PDB file of C-alpha atoms in Angstrom:
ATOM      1  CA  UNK R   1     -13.680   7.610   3.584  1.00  0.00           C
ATOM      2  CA  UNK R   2     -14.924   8.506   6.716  1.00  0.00           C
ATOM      3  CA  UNK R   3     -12.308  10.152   9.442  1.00  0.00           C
ATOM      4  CA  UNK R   4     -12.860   7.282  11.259  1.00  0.00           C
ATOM      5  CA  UNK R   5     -11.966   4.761   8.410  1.00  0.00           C
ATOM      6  CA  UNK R   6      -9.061   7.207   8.032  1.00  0.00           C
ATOM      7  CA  UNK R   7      -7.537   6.381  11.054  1.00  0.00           C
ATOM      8  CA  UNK R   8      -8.198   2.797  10.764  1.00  0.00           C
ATOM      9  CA  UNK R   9      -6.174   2.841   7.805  1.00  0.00           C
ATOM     10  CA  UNK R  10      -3.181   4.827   9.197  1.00  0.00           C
ATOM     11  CA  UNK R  11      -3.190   2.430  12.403  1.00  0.00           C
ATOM     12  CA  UNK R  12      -2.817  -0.341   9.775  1.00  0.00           C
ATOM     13  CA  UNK R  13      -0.424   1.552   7.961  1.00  0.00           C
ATOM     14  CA  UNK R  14       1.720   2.547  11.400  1.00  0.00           C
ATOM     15  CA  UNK R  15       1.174  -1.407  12.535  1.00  0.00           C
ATOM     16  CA  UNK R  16       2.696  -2.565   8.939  1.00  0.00           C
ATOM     17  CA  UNK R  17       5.916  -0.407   9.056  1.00  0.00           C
ATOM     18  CA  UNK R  18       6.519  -1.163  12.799  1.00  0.00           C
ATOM     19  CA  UNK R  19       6.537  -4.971  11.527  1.00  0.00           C
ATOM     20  CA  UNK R  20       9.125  -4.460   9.016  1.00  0.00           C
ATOM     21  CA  UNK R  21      12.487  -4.446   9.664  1.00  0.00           C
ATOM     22  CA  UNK R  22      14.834  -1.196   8.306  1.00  0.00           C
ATOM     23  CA  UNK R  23      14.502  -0.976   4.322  1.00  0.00           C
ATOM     24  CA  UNK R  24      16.916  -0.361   1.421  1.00  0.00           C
ATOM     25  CA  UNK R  25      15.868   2.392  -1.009  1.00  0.00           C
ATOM     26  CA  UNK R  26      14.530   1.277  -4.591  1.00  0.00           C
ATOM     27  CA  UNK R  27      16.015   3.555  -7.315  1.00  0.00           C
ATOM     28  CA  UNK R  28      13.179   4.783  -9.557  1.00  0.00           C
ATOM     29  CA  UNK R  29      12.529   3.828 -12.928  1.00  0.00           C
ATOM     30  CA  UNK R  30      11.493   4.990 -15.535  1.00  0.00           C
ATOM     31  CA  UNK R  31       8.624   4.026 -17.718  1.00  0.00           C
ATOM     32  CA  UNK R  32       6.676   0.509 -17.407  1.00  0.00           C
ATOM     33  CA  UNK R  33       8.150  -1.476 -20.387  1.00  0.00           C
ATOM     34  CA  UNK R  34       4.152  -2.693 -21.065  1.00  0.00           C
ATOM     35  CA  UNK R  35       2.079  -0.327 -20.595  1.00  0.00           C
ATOM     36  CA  UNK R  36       4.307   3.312 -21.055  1.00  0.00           C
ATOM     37  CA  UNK R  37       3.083   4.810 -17.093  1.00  0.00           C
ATOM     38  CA  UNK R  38       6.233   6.040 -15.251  1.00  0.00           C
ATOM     39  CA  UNK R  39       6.616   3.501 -12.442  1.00  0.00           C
ATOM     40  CA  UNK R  40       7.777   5.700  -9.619  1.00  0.00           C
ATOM     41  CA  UNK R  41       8.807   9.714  -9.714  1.00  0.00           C
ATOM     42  CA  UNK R  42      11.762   9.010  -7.041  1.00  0.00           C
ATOM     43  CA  UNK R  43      13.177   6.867  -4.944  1.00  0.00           C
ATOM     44  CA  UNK R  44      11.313   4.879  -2.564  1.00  0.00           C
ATOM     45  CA  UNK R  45      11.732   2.695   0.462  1.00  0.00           C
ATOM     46  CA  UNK R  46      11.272  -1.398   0.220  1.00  0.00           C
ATOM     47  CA  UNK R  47       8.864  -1.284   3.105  1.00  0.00           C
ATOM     48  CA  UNK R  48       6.839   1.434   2.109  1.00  0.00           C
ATOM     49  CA  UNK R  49       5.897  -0.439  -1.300  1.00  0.00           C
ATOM     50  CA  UNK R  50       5.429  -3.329   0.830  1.00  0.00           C
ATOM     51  CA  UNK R  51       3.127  -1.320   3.520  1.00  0.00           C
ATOM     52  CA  UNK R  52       1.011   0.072   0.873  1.00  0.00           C
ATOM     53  CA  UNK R  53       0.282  -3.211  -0.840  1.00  0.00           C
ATOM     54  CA  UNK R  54      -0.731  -4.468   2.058  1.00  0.00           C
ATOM     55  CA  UNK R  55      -3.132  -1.715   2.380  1.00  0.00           C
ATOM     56  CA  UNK R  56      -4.021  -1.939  -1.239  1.00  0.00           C
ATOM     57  CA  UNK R  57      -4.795  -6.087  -0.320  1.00  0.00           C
ATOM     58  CA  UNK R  58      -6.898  -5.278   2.914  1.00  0.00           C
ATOM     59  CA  UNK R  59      -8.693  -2.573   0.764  1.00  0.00           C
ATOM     60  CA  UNK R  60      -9.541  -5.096  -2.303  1.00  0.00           C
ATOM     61  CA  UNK R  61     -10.301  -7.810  -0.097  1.00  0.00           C
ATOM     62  CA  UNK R  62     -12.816  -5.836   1.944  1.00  0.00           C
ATOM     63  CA  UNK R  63     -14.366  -4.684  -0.863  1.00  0.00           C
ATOM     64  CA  UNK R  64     -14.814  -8.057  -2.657  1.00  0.00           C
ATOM     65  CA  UNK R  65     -16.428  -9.214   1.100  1.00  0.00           C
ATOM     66  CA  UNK R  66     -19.008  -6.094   1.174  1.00  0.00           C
ATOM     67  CA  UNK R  67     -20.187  -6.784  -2.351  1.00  0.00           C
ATOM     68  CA  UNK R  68     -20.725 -10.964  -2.571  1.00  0.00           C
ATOM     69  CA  UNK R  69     -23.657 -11.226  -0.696  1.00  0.00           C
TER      70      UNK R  69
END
């Protein structure tokens, strides 16, 4: 990406996290019962998962717009 699609991103990220309210911590697991990948390496924060899937969304969804037509 381009540093200016950088920043985009991070202003979405900061814009995300200000929306949510304070977050409990998710233990990690271990390994994904289906398909054997470790699911997380520590413990992470409710919001963040949530902030980066809306990333991941916005991300997938821009790409399925640029590549229709």
């Amino acid at each position: 990406p381009t540093e200016s699609e950088t920043d985009r991103l991070l202003a979405f990220v900061s814009q995300q996290r200000s929306r949510l309210p304070a977050g409990k911590k998710v233990p990690a697991g271990e390994l994904d019962a289906q398909t054997g990948l470790p699911v997380r390496t520590g413990p992470a924060d409710a919001n963040d998962i949530a902030v980066w899937t809306s990333v991941a969304r916005a991300l997938l969804s821009l790409d399925e717009t640029l590549t229709k037509n």
